[in-house]
XYZ file of C-alpha atoms in Angstrom:
756
model
C 123.364 65.905 84.959
C 124.861 68.649 82.812
C 124.237 72.326 83.452
C 122.919 74.544 80.672
C 124.784 77.271 78.800
C 126.014 80.262 80.834
C 123.208 82.560 79.703
C 120.832 80.298 81.668
C 122.804 80.168 84.918
C 122.485 82.337 88.045
C 125.425 81.674 90.372
C 126.310 82.109 94.038
C 129.990 81.624 94.840
C 130.132 82.335 98.569
C 128.698 80.160 101.326
C 126.600 82.455 103.469
C 123.071 82.834 104.722
C 121.514 85.174 102.176
C 117.860 86.091 102.149
C 118.295 87.368 98.609
C 119.525 84.018 97.324
C 116.931 82.135 99.367
C 114.321 83.977 97.312
C 116.109 84.043 93.954
C 116.917 80.324 94.235
C 113.411 79.368 95.358
C 111.855 76.563 93.331
C 108.145 76.271 92.693
C 105.748 74.509 90.363
C 102.606 76.511 91.088
C 101.536 74.108 93.819
C 104.624 73.790 96.049
C 107.175 76.516 96.760
C 110.516 75.844 98.494
C 112.879 78.675 99.427
C 116.485 78.398 98.314
C 117.994 77.450 101.668
C 120.868 75.023 102.088
C 119.955 71.438 102.938
C 121.762 71.605 106.276
C 119.578 74.589 107.298
C 121.821 77.164 108.972
C 120.304 79.106 111.851
C 120.444 82.416 109.972
C 118.407 81.004 107.094
C 114.641 81.231 106.755
C 113.211 77.895 105.625
C 110.039 78.374 103.649
C 107.717 75.680 102.335
C 104.374 76.764 100.922
C 101.407 75.143 99.223
C 99.262 77.422 97.078
C 95.976 78.105 98.828
C 96.949 76.781 102.270
C 96.185 79.844 104.390
C 95.529 80.245 108.107
C 95.044 83.054 110.621
C 95.519 81.698 114.158
C 96.997 84.607 116.163
C 98.186 86.569 113.102
C 96.725 89.975 112.293
C 95.212 88.584 109.078
C 95.019 85.307 107.190
C 98.396 84.418 105.698
C 100.099 81.754 103.610
C 101.297 79.063 106.012
C 105.000 78.315 106.330
C 104.821 74.526 106.432
C 107.386 72.040 107.811
C 110.693 72.027 105.950
C 110.897 68.734 104.008
C 114.320 68.999 102.346
C 116.676 68.608 105.310
C 119.865 66.596 104.703
C 122.984 66.431 106.847
C 126.203 64.442 106.710
C 128.044 63.162 109.792
C 131.591 61.764 109.761
C 132.100 59.186 112.492
C 128.994 60.722 114.094
C 130.375 64.291 113.954
C 128.243 66.798 112.024
C 129.971 68.012 108.878
C 129.011 71.632 109.406
C 130.058 73.736 106.406
C 130.173 76.833 108.610
C 132.901 75.234 110.747
C 134.984 73.907 107.861
C 137.501 75.422 105.498
C 135.622 76.024 102.263
C 137.809 74.688 99.469
C 135.101 75.090 96.866
C 131.529 76.348 96.927
C 129.064 76.957 94.182
C 125.303 77.102 93.918
C 123.736 77.523 90.515
C 120.140 78.078 89.513
C 119.744 76.512 86.081
C 116.867 78.476 84.589
C 116.517 76.325 81.501
C 116.162 73.052 83.413
C 114.564 74.319 86.620
C 117.126 72.849 88.987
C 119.236 74.167 91.863
C 122.757 72.733 91.676
C 125.241 72.782 94.554
C 128.879 71.781 94.974
C 130.797 71.889 98.251
C 134.387 70.844 98.999
C 134.991 71.010 102.728
C 138.054 70.468 104.897
C 137.168 69.883 108.531
C 139.352 70.545 111.591
C 140.799 67.021 111.323
C 141.924 67.607 107.753
C 139.289 65.366 106.173
C 138.206 66.583 102.747
C 134.657 65.861 101.607
C 132.943 66.745 98.348
C 129.173 67.060 98.149
C 127.734 67.695 94.697
C 124.247 67.455 93.273
C 120.922 69.141 92.717
C 117.292 69.429 93.684
C 114.128 70.325 91.857
C 110.434 70.793 92.487
C 108.875 68.698 89.760
C 106.985 70.581 87.070
C 105.075 67.546 85.816
C 104.447 65.833 89.170
C 103.059 68.700 91.244
C 103.404 66.899 94.605
C 107.052 65.883 94.190
C 110.441 67.228 95.292
C 113.622 65.419 94.202
C 117.098 65.757 95.722
C 120.170 63.920 94.450
C 123.679 64.395 95.816
C 126.986 62.576 95.478
C 129.344 62.401 98.475
C 133.042 61.590 98.128
C 135.467 61.123 101.049
C 138.560 62.343 99.220
C 141.348 61.514 101.701
C 139.803 59.293 104.352
C 137.533 56.364 105.103
C 134.929 56.590 107.855
C 131.413 55.804 108.945
C 129.138 58.297 107.208
C 125.744 59.011 108.685
C 123.309 60.471 106.172
C 120.468 62.160 108.043
C 117.298 63.053 106.180
C 114.742 65.041 108.133
C 111.380 66.785 108.073
C 111.417 69.790 110.388
C 108.187 71.127 111.906
C 109.804 73.873 113.989
C 108.989 76.376 111.238
C 106.900 79.464 111.961
C 105.730 82.493 110.030
C 107.626 85.773 110.592
C 110.351 84.011 112.574
C 112.503 87.148 112.806
C 109.680 89.533 113.804
C 108.646 88.824 117.428
C 105.396 90.799 117.260
C 104.209 88.925 114.165
C 105.635 85.454 114.827
C 102.973 82.733 114.477
C 102.873 78.959 114.285
C 99.913 78.042 112.124
C 99.799 74.286 112.514
C 99.834 71.352 114.888
C 101.475 68.006 114.186
C 98.826 65.318 113.933
C 100.894 62.340 112.818
C 104.494 61.120 112.627
C 105.362 57.716 111.300
C 108.256 55.531 110.230
C 106.772 53.473 107.432
C 108.366 50.780 105.292
C 109.878 53.126 102.715
C 110.519 56.315 104.637
C 109.166 58.813 107.136
C 105.959 60.799 107.348
C 104.890 63.956 109.140
C 101.347 65.287 108.973
C 99.980 68.616 110.187
C 96.635 70.366 110.559
C 96.345 74.149 110.384
C 94.863 75.717 113.488
C 91.918 77.707 112.109
C 91.027 76.429 108.681
C 91.881 72.805 109.493
C 93.726 72.176 106.249
C 95.639 68.914 106.455
C 99.074 68.580 104.864
C 101.047 65.362 104.651
C 104.779 65.140 103.968
C 106.366 61.779 103.165
C 109.995 61.289 102.208
C 112.090 58.325 101.189
C 115.881 58.390 101.068
C 118.349 55.981 99.487
C 122.112 55.780 99.885
C 123.673 53.981 96.938
C 127.070 52.807 95.748
C 127.146 51.753 92.110
C 123.320 51.843 92.114
C 123.120 49.395 95.026
C 121.923 50.173 98.541
C 125.026 50.268 100.692
C 124.122 51.210 104.258
C 124.621 48.793 107.150
C 122.153 50.451 109.491
C 118.928 52.403 109.128
C 117.094 54.026 112.003
C 114.602 56.812 112.583
C 114.202 59.305 115.402
C 111.108 61.079 116.641
C 112.498 64.322 118.060
C 109.219 66.042 118.811
C 108.939 68.650 116.077
C 111.436 66.818 113.864
C 111.432 63.317 112.440
C 114.641 61.905 110.965
C 115.664 58.972 108.828
C 119.314 57.986 109.234
C 121.596 55.723 107.219
C 125.068 54.576 108.320
C 127.567 53.686 105.644
C 131.101 52.270 105.784
C 132.475 54.849 103.388
C 135.723 54.139 101.576
C 138.172 56.766 100.420
C 137.530 57.931 96.869
C 134.208 56.143 96.405
C 131.187 58.097 95.177
C 128.086 57.582 97.316
C 124.752 58.689 95.899
C 122.006 60.141 98.069
C 118.533 60.232 96.548
C 115.647 61.768 98.462
C 112.107 61.879 97.147
C 109.535 63.937 99.026
C 105.800 64.154 98.440
C 103.510 66.883 99.786
C 99.744 66.454 99.719
C 97.088 68.804 101.088
C 93.415 68.334 101.815
C 92.784 71.246 99.411
C 93.399 68.908 96.499
C 90.610 67.159 94.673
C 89.944 63.511 95.441
C 92.143 63.370 98.520
C 90.646 61.126 101.164
C 93.101 60.091 103.840
C 96.095 62.404 103.484
C 98.571 59.840 104.848
C 97.415 57.134 102.440
C 97.410 59.489 99.461
C 100.825 60.870 100.342
C 102.574 57.529 100.881
C 100.917 55.932 97.852
C 102.129 58.757 95.621
C 105.624 58.359 97.067
C 105.620 54.623 96.302
C 104.520 55.408 92.759
C 107.383 57.866 92.243
C 109.878 55.402 93.737
C 109.309 53.086 90.782
C 111.196 55.623 88.642
C 114.851 56.556 88.899
C 115.884 60.077 89.859
C 117.238 60.436 86.317
C 113.872 59.540 84.820
C 112.060 61.984 87.102
C 114.595 64.660 86.160
C 114.116 63.966 82.453
C 110.332 64.335 82.723
C 110.767 67.559 84.699
C 113.154 69.059 82.130
C 110.839 68.088 79.276
C 108.024 70.071 80.888
C 110.296 73.115 81.207
C 111.241 72.707 77.548
C 107.566 72.874 76.635
C 107.071 76.054 78.660
C 110.260 77.737 77.467
C 109.347 76.944 73.861
C 106.801 79.769 73.978
C 107.942 81.935 76.888
C 111.639 82.374 76.088
C 113.007 85.758 75.078
C 116.448 86.214 73.531
C 118.307 89.511 73.601
C 121.475 89.407 71.508
C 124.153 91.961 72.381
C 123.350 92.586 76.055
C 124.391 89.670 78.254
C 123.156 91.170 81.530
C 119.745 92.043 80.124
C 119.402 88.655 78.427
C 120.185 86.652 81.557
C 118.108 88.819 83.871
C 115.098 88.545 81.546
C 115.395 84.765 81.551
C 115.535 84.868 85.355
C 112.305 86.872 85.470
C 110.548 84.578 83.010
C 111.750 81.452 84.842
C 109.949 82.460 88.001
C 106.834 83.420 86.044
C 106.546 80.087 84.237
C 107.293 78.240 87.484
C 104.572 79.941 89.555
C 101.507 79.248 87.435
C 99.108 76.352 87.970
C 96.510 76.111 85.179
C 94.906 73.143 86.942
C 93.681 75.066 90.001
C 91.000 77.733 89.554
C 90.781 78.454 93.284
C 94.236 79.986 93.739
C 96.087 82.850 92.108
C 99.541 84.402 92.292
C 100.547 86.287 95.420
C 102.618 89.454 95.266
C 105.658 87.483 96.488
C 104.875 84.283 94.627
C 105.466 81.049 96.539
C 108.907 82.401 97.396
C 108.449 83.982 100.820
C 106.072 85.442 103.366
C 106.033 89.036 102.140
C 102.524 90.497 101.930
C 101.257 87.340 103.677
C 100.943 85.474 100.375
C 98.038 87.734 99.401
C 96.794 88.471 95.891
C 96.736 92.149 94.819
C 96.076 94.065 91.598
C 99.653 93.086 90.770
C 98.308 89.796 89.444
C 95.808 91.117 86.909
C 97.696 94.197 85.723
C 101.350 93.160 85.905
C 101.537 89.350 85.813
C 98.471 88.254 83.887
C 99.508 89.717 80.493
C 102.523 87.372 80.456
C 100.214 84.382 80.826
C 97.574 85.723 78.437
C 100.170 85.792 75.670
C 102.310 82.752 76.591
C 100.081 80.395 78.625
C 96.403 81.309 78.150
C 95.194 78.331 80.202
C 97.057 79.665 83.233
C 95.621 83.147 82.635
C 92.102 81.753 82.528
C 92.635 79.854 85.791
C 93.711 83.088 87.511
C 90.620 84.906 86.288
C 88.474 81.982 87.415
C 89.944 82.479 90.887
C 88.339 85.938 90.861
C 85.080 84.600 89.461
C 84.917 81.865 92.086
C 85.191 84.588 94.741
C 82.661 86.912 93.110
C 80.048 86.240 95.787
C 82.568 87.315 98.422
C 83.182 90.519 96.429
C 79.444 91.143 96.397
C 79.318 90.669 100.147
C 82.312 92.974 100.552
C 80.455 95.699 98.635
C 77.296 95.167 100.674
C 79.161 95.451 103.990
C 80.711 98.721 102.823
C 77.381 100.158 101.723
C 77.801 99.682 97.970
C 76.161 97.625 95.240
C 77.641 95.116 92.835
C 81.020 93.546 93.537
C 83.921 95.195 95.350
C 87.008 93.015 95.147
C 89.309 93.139 98.191
C 92.607 94.977 97.983
C 94.310 91.907 99.476
C 92.775 88.494 98.871
C 93.576 84.998 100.141
C 91.377 81.897 99.941
C 87.917 83.232 100.845
C 87.743 86.523 98.939
C 87.304 88.539 102.118
C 89.375 91.681 102.670
C 92.701 90.590 104.179
C 94.610 93.882 104.317
C 96.239 94.417 107.731
C 94.990 97.505 109.545
C 98.444 98.457 110.830
C 101.978 98.509 109.453
C 105.141 100.610 109.648
C 106.256 103.720 107.772
C 109.732 104.408 106.362
C 110.916 105.497 109.810
C 109.655 102.335 111.492
C 106.706 104.036 113.174
C 103.341 102.246 113.448
C 100.944 103.569 110.827
C 97.340 102.887 109.862
C 97.027 101.063 106.534
C 94.130 102.452 104.500
C 94.546 100.493 101.265
C 92.020 97.831 102.272
C 89.480 100.537 103.015
C 89.812 102.969 100.118
C 92.083 101.666 97.316
C 89.114 100.839 95.147
C 90.692 100.691 91.703
C 91.364 96.947 91.939
C 87.749 96.223 90.955
C 88.211 98.028 87.636
C 91.651 96.450 87.228
C 90.084 92.986 87.360
C 87.400 93.974 84.849
C 90.150 95.337 82.593
C 92.032 92.042 82.883
C 88.936 90.096 81.844
C 88.623 92.091 78.620
C 92.367 91.943 78.046
C 92.190 88.137 78.171
C 89.099 87.869 75.975
C 90.510 90.226 73.352
C 93.726 88.220 73.002
C 92.175 84.742 73.129
C 88.686 85.119 71.644
C 87.503 82.948 74.534
C 83.826 83.808 74.114
C 82.744 80.912 76.313
C 84.623 82.465 79.231
C 83.136 85.884 78.511
C 79.584 84.558 78.354
C 79.710 82.299 81.386
C 82.060 84.151 83.720
C 83.708 87.343 82.499
C 80.588 89.322 81.675
C 79.266 88.813 85.193
C 82.484 90.237 86.655
C 82.385 93.282 84.380
C 78.721 94.041 85.072
C 78.972 93.567 88.835
C 82.049 95.799 89.084
C 80.222 98.436 87.020
C 77.412 98.293 89.549
C 79.970 98.930 92.273
C 81.291 102.027 90.495
C 77.789 103.319 89.850
C 77.077 103.127 93.568
C 80.315 104.746 94.724
C 80.221 107.688 92.304
C 78.584 110.683 93.973
C 76.925 113.449 91.997
C 78.106 116.982 92.756
C 75.090 119.120 91.846
C 77.020 122.360 92.212
C 79.636 121.314 89.661
C 77.421 119.053 87.564
C 79.708 116.047 87.714
C 80.216 112.660 89.320
C 83.090 112.303 91.771
C 84.879 109.518 93.622
C 86.297 110.924 96.831
C 88.490 109.696 99.676
C 90.521 107.156 97.728
C 94.049 105.878 97.259
C 95.292 105.529 93.694
C 98.224 103.385 92.570
C 100.571 105.913 94.254
C 100.242 104.978 97.915
C 102.208 107.950 99.263
C 98.968 109.904 98.983
C 95.922 108.804 100.950
C 92.373 110.173 101.219
C 92.529 111.791 97.793
C 89.598 113.166 95.855
C 89.147 112.289 92.193
C 92.303 110.322 91.549
C 92.659 110.393 87.771
C 93.575 106.711 87.448
C 90.685 105.553 89.623
C 88.114 107.803 87.958
C 89.215 106.961 84.430
C 89.218 103.199 85.076
C 85.797 103.512 86.716
C 84.554 105.344 83.626
C 86.037 102.654 81.399
C 84.435 99.885 83.495
C 80.991 101.513 83.307
C 81.157 102.050 79.550
C 82.543 98.570 78.906
C 79.717 97.005 80.912
C 77.119 98.971 78.968
C 78.765 98.042 75.680
C 78.890 94.405 76.756
C 75.185 94.350 77.579
C 74.427 95.582 74.064
C 76.708 92.933 72.575
C 75.125 90.124 74.570
C 71.610 91.309 73.798
C 72.371 91.457 70.085
C 74.499 88.337 69.553
C 73.852 86.076 72.536
C 70.311 86.881 73.714
C 69.766 83.576 75.537
C 72.928 84.060 77.591
C 71.981 87.641 78.323
C 68.498 86.650 79.451
C 69.924 83.960 81.718
C 72.512 86.340 83.196
C 69.987 89.158 83.658
C 67.727 86.864 85.649
C 70.602 85.547 87.723
C 71.801 88.994 88.818
C 68.499 90.889 88.531
C 69.809 93.234 85.871
C 67.266 95.873 84.886
C 66.875 97.362 81.415
C 67.707 100.816 82.776
C 71.046 100.030 84.419
C 73.245 100.143 81.284
C 71.837 103.579 80.457
C 72.527 104.777 83.997
C 76.120 103.587 83.656
C 76.518 105.568 80.440
C 75.112 108.677 82.094
C 77.468 108.411 85.074
C 80.479 107.661 82.873
C 79.811 110.711 80.719
C 79.993 112.970 83.774
C 82.824 111.423 85.827
C 85.308 114.159 86.630
C 88.888 113.766 85.400
C 91.321 116.406 86.774
C 92.824 117.517 83.466
C 94.450 120.864 82.651
C 93.994 121.368 78.883
C 96.167 124.481 78.762
C 99.188 122.432 79.861
C 97.924 119.024 78.652
C 98.680 117.773 82.161
C 96.551 115.234 83.973
C 96.560 116.090 87.666
C 97.067 112.907 89.669
C 94.244 113.940 91.969
C 92.454 117.137 92.891
C 94.893 119.442 94.661
C 98.023 117.492 93.748
C 99.595 120.454 91.957
C 99.185 122.555 95.117
C 101.502 120.271 97.105
C 105.127 121.141 97.835
C 107.230 120.154 94.873
C 110.486 118.197 94.896
C 112.347 116.931 91.845
C 114.623 113.876 92.026
C 118.235 114.718 91.237
C 120.332 111.945 92.818
C 120.503 108.168 92.347
C 122.136 105.414 94.408
C 124.520 102.606 93.374
C 121.581 100.634 91.955
C 120.476 103.668 89.921
C 117.439 104.081 92.172
C 116.219 107.559 93.226
C 117.545 109.100 96.445
C 115.162 111.086 98.653
C 115.618 114.804 97.842
C 117.072 116.900 100.626
C 114.406 118.341 102.902
C 111.878 115.534 102.504
C 110.385 114.323 105.795
C 109.513 110.646 105.424
C 106.521 110.829 107.745
C 104.940 113.638 105.682
C 104.969 112.180 102.172
C 101.291 113.001 101.747
C 102.304 116.679 101.600
C 104.654 116.421 98.609
C 104.375 115.862 94.875
C 106.850 112.990 95.130
C 105.062 109.756 94.271
C 105.736 106.128 95.113
C 105.075 104.620 91.688
C 103.484 105.113 88.282
C 99.963 106.484 88.641
C 99.046 108.860 85.816
C 101.667 107.127 83.657
C 99.996 103.799 84.494
C 96.748 105.240 83.168
C 98.458 106.406 79.982
C 99.655 102.840 79.423
C 96.464 100.905 80.134
C 94.142 103.264 78.259
C 96.653 104.589 75.771
C 94.111 104.885 72.963
C 92.364 107.619 74.993
C 95.337 110.020 74.818
C 97.341 111.634 72.045
C 101.127 111.341 71.830
C 101.773 114.867 73.074
C 99.694 114.316 76.210
C 101.594 111.102 76.916
C 104.970 112.797 76.474
C 104.150 115.837 78.628
C 102.793 113.744 81.469
C 105.624 111.215 81.276
C 108.191 114.007 81.565
C 106.395 115.592 84.495
C 105.822 112.516 86.619
C 108.998 110.573 85.830
C 111.204 113.083 87.658
C 108.928 112.927 90.713
C 108.619 109.135 90.972
C 110.668 107.487 93.731
C 110.066 103.928 92.458
C 109.522 102.720 96.025
C 107.357 99.996 94.538
C 108.839 97.359 92.256
C 105.730 97.810 90.096
C 106.935 101.198 88.909
C 110.110 101.005 86.756
C 108.630 98.614 84.187
C 105.818 101.023 83.350
C 108.238 103.932 82.946
C 110.410 101.690 80.761
C 107.516 100.726 78.521
C 106.090 104.232 78.287
C 109.569 105.673 77.852
C 109.870 103.773 74.581
C 106.429 104.903 73.470
C 107.092 108.603 74.100
C 110.624 108.537 72.696
C 112.518 108.827 75.993
C 114.600 105.801 75.099
C 117.539 106.457 77.418
C 115.263 106.650 80.444
C 113.365 103.641 79.110
C 116.493 101.489 79.166
C 117.498 102.711 82.632
C 114.068 101.853 83.999
C 114.049 98.529 82.182
C 117.288 97.457 83.852
C 115.914 98.616 87.205
C 112.961 96.294 86.850
C 114.873 93.401 85.296
C 117.383 93.430 88.175
C 114.889 94.079 90.978
C 115.622 90.800 92.747
C 119.016 89.862 91.347
C 120.423 93.141 92.694
C 117.843 93.520 95.486
C 117.371 97.162 94.535
C 114.229 97.462 96.689
C 116.096 96.078 99.713
C 113.478 93.445 100.552
C 114.034 90.511 98.214
C 114.468 88.306 101.293
C 110.687 88.539 101.814
C 109.927 86.894 98.469
C 110.140 87.466 94.739
C 108.765 90.731 93.334
C 106.245 88.934 91.157
C 104.738 92.078 89.628
C 108.193 93.197 88.587
C 108.704 89.858 86.832
C 105.587 90.448 84.772
C 106.425 94.096 84.273
C 109.813 93.131 82.864
C 108.115 90.962 80.249
C 105.632 93.704 79.367
C 108.394 96.295 79.052
C 110.169 94.037 76.574
C 107.228 92.918 74.466
C 104.967 95.988 74.632
C 107.822 98.480 74.993
C 110.997 97.550 73.101
C 109.134 94.947 71.030
C 106.568 97.600 70.152
C 103.497 95.358 70.374
C 100.150 97.093 70.872
C 96.570 96.380 69.870
C 94.783 98.939 67.737
C 91.134 99.207 66.753
C 89.593 96.170 65.052
C 92.175 94.002 66.814
C 95.050 94.973 64.545
C 98.344 93.841 66.057
C 100.672 96.820 65.739
C 104.454 96.357 65.846
C 106.513 99.506 66.291
C 109.755 98.469 68.034
C 112.810 100.281 69.265
C 116.018 98.526 70.351
C 118.696 99.967 72.668
C 121.998 100.687 70.955
C 123.820 97.521 72.038
C 120.952 95.162 71.301
C 121.517 93.383 67.999
C 118.195 91.560 68.042
C 115.171 90.701 70.169
C 113.235 87.442 69.774
C 109.978 86.491 71.486
C 106.736 84.614 70.872
C 103.099 85.298 71.739
C 99.733 83.610 71.374
C 97.220 85.830 69.578
C 93.681 84.596 68.928
C 94.811 80.966 68.752
C 97.839 81.698 66.549
C 101.365 81.288 67.889
C 103.519 84.075 66.452
C 107.326 84.246 66.521
C 108.940 87.684 66.319
C 112.529 88.497 65.450
C 113.337 92.194 65.628
C 116.534 93.917 64.563
C 117.205 97.603 64.126
C 116.381 97.328 60.431
C 113.815 94.578 60.217
C 110.767 92.976 61.814
C 110.208 89.312 61.012
C 106.934 87.628 62.016
C 106.291 83.914 61.519
C 103.184 81.934 62.355
C 104.182 78.730 64.144
C 100.655 77.576 65.016
C 97.819 78.734 62.786
C 94.158 79.230 63.590
C 93.219 82.101 61.296
C 94.368 85.296 59.626
C 96.268 87.825 61.726
C 96.010 91.521 60.888
C 99.331 93.285 61.432
C 100.614 96.831 61.160
C 104.415 96.759 61.109
C 105.921 100.228 61.455
C 102.740 101.631 59.942
C 102.540 99.152 57.050
C 99.482 96.889 57.113
C 99.797 93.170 56.426
C 97.858 89.940 56.894
C 99.478 86.600 57.683
C-alpha cells in the first residue's frame, strides 16, 4: 500500500492521546463512524463507534447517538508481556490520514525495557463500497529478537456515552450475545429504550508469506470484552501480517432478520476476498467521489490541503441509500450535540451535496420529509398550525434539544433554542428550493418538497401576530442564528425567511395549479389546503416587519439591538480568533451588541437578490467587527460575503479560520466531533465566494471570481441541472468545460453572457 502525494496527507508525529486527532482521523462511510483512536486503546482516549440512526435515551437528558462497542482493538504481547507503546522508547511514530484513499496509516518502532525492538506498520479503513465493513492490516517485525508473539483482537463493550462527564455518563446498551464461531468472534447488543440490535463480528488472521502461521488460537469471554488470541513463534526479521475484518449490522437496516446470522454471513462473504482486493474496491469508490468533489488551489499549500481535509469528511459522511438519517452537527465523529441534526445540515452542508452528489442531498431532504408528520405534531403541541421542525432532531422527528446546559463560565443555564429558535422551519423550506433549482428534480418537488414548503408556510402564518397599532405582522420572543441573544422580538433573519417561505409557498401553489393540476388537487386533498390560504400567506408576508433603518441602510438584527451596550473587537488570539473585549461579562452577553455568529450577514447571503450592494457592504462592515465567531458556522459566511462586498483581506482571514477549524482546533472543542457545518461552509466559501458562483434570475449561472494574491488558480466542479461543469479560474481567465451534458447552460462570466 502506497500513500498518496503530500497534498493529500494529514500527519501526526507524536504518540499521545489527542482528542483532536481522534476526531480528525475518524473514518466513516455514512453508515459506520469510528474515531481515530489507537488500536491498543489507551486509557486517555475516547473510543467512539457509531451507526447512523442508532439512537437511545435511557437515563440521558435527551435521545443521543449511541456509542457502541469498540470493534477495532488489537494488541501485541511479547512472551505474554503487553507491548505497551506508552511504556516503550518511541524510536519512530507516525500516523497519517490519507485523504485521497480514505485510509488511516500508522507506523510504530518501539524499544521495550528489555531492549527488544518491534516495528508495527499498516492501515485501517471503513469501507466506502461495503457499508458494513471495517478492514485493518498491519505488519509486525521483531527486529532484534525471536519470541512468542500473542496477537490479541478484541471487541470491547465497556464503552459509554460522555465517559468523561460524570453527570451525563450513560450506557445505552446491554450485551445480548457473545460467541466464538468458526471464523472469529461475535458480540451483540440491544439498546435499552429503542431496542435496536447491533451485531459485531470480527475475524483475524496472522500470516507469514500469506500462510496462517499461529500454533495456538483461543478466545476469552471477559464479561464486557471478548477476545480472539493467536500465538506465533516469531522469528527475528520476519514480517508477520495481521488482517482483521469486522462487520457491523444493525436492526435498522432493511431486510435484516437475525442480526447474528446476517452479520456472520456478511463476514464470511468478505473473507473470500483478500485485504488488498477490499482496499482496491474501497479506493476506487473514493476515486469516483473525488472525481467530482475535489478542489485544487495552486499557490497556497496550507489552504489546498485543509480544503481537501474538509471535503474528505464531507464525502465520507453521506449515505445516499438511507432516507431515514441525516448528518449530525458533529458527523459520525464524536458525541458532541448528541448526534443531533440541526439547521447546519440544510444551510451549511447540503449545498455541497446538491452540487457534487445530488443523490445524497435528496436523501437528506427525504429524511425531513419522512419526519414531516412529527413536525406537524410538534407544531400542534406548541399551539401552531402546519409543520414546525425541531431545532434538534434524531430518529423520530421529536424535539430533542436539552433543557439545560452550561454557559461560558461553567454555570448551569436554561437552553431556549428548542423552544424559540424557529427559523429552522424556513431553513428547510429554503433547502428544498435550493435543491430543486439546481437539479430540476420536479418529481421530488411534486411528491415531497411542495408539501414541506406549504406546511412550513402554514406554521409561519400561525406564529405571525398582527399588531393593530402598528399595522404589521410580528414574530416575537425568538432566537435568531446569533444565540447570544434570546427572547428577541422581530429578528430580521427569522422574519425575512418567514416572509420568503410564505411567498414561496403561494408562488408554488400557483405553479402547481397551472402546470401540474392533478398533483395539486391530490396534495390539496391530502393536507386540506383551502383556496384562500395562499392569499392569506401573501397578505401576511406583505406586512411582516423587518427592522431596517433606511437612513443608514442598516438592518437591525432585532428590535432594540442598537440600544444595547456596544463593544468592538480589537484583539485576536494565536489562531486569529477574536478575543473578548475588556469589560465584557460572559454571563450577560444578552446585554451587548457582540454576537456569536453571522445573523444579518447570513440573511444577506441566503437572500442576496433582495439587497443592493451598498446595503450588503454597510451591514457587513458593521456586524463583522462585532462577531465573536463562537460558532464554527460563522467564519465561512463572513469569508464568502467578504468576497462579495470587496473586503477581500477579511474574506481570506475568515476563510482560513473556517478551513482550519478542526485541524487547528480553533474552537477548542474538536475532541467532541468534527465541525460538520464548517466543512460545508468551507466549500461554500470557495465555490460561492472566491469561485464567484451565484444564481441569477432565470437560472443564469453567474461567475464573478476573486482569488487571493498567492493563489495561482482554483479548480472545482459542480453539477448544474444534470450537467457536470468543470471550472478553472485564474486571475485573468475563467474556463468552463462541460464534462457531462444534459442541456444548454446559461452563463454570465464577469458580466458577459454565454451559453454552453
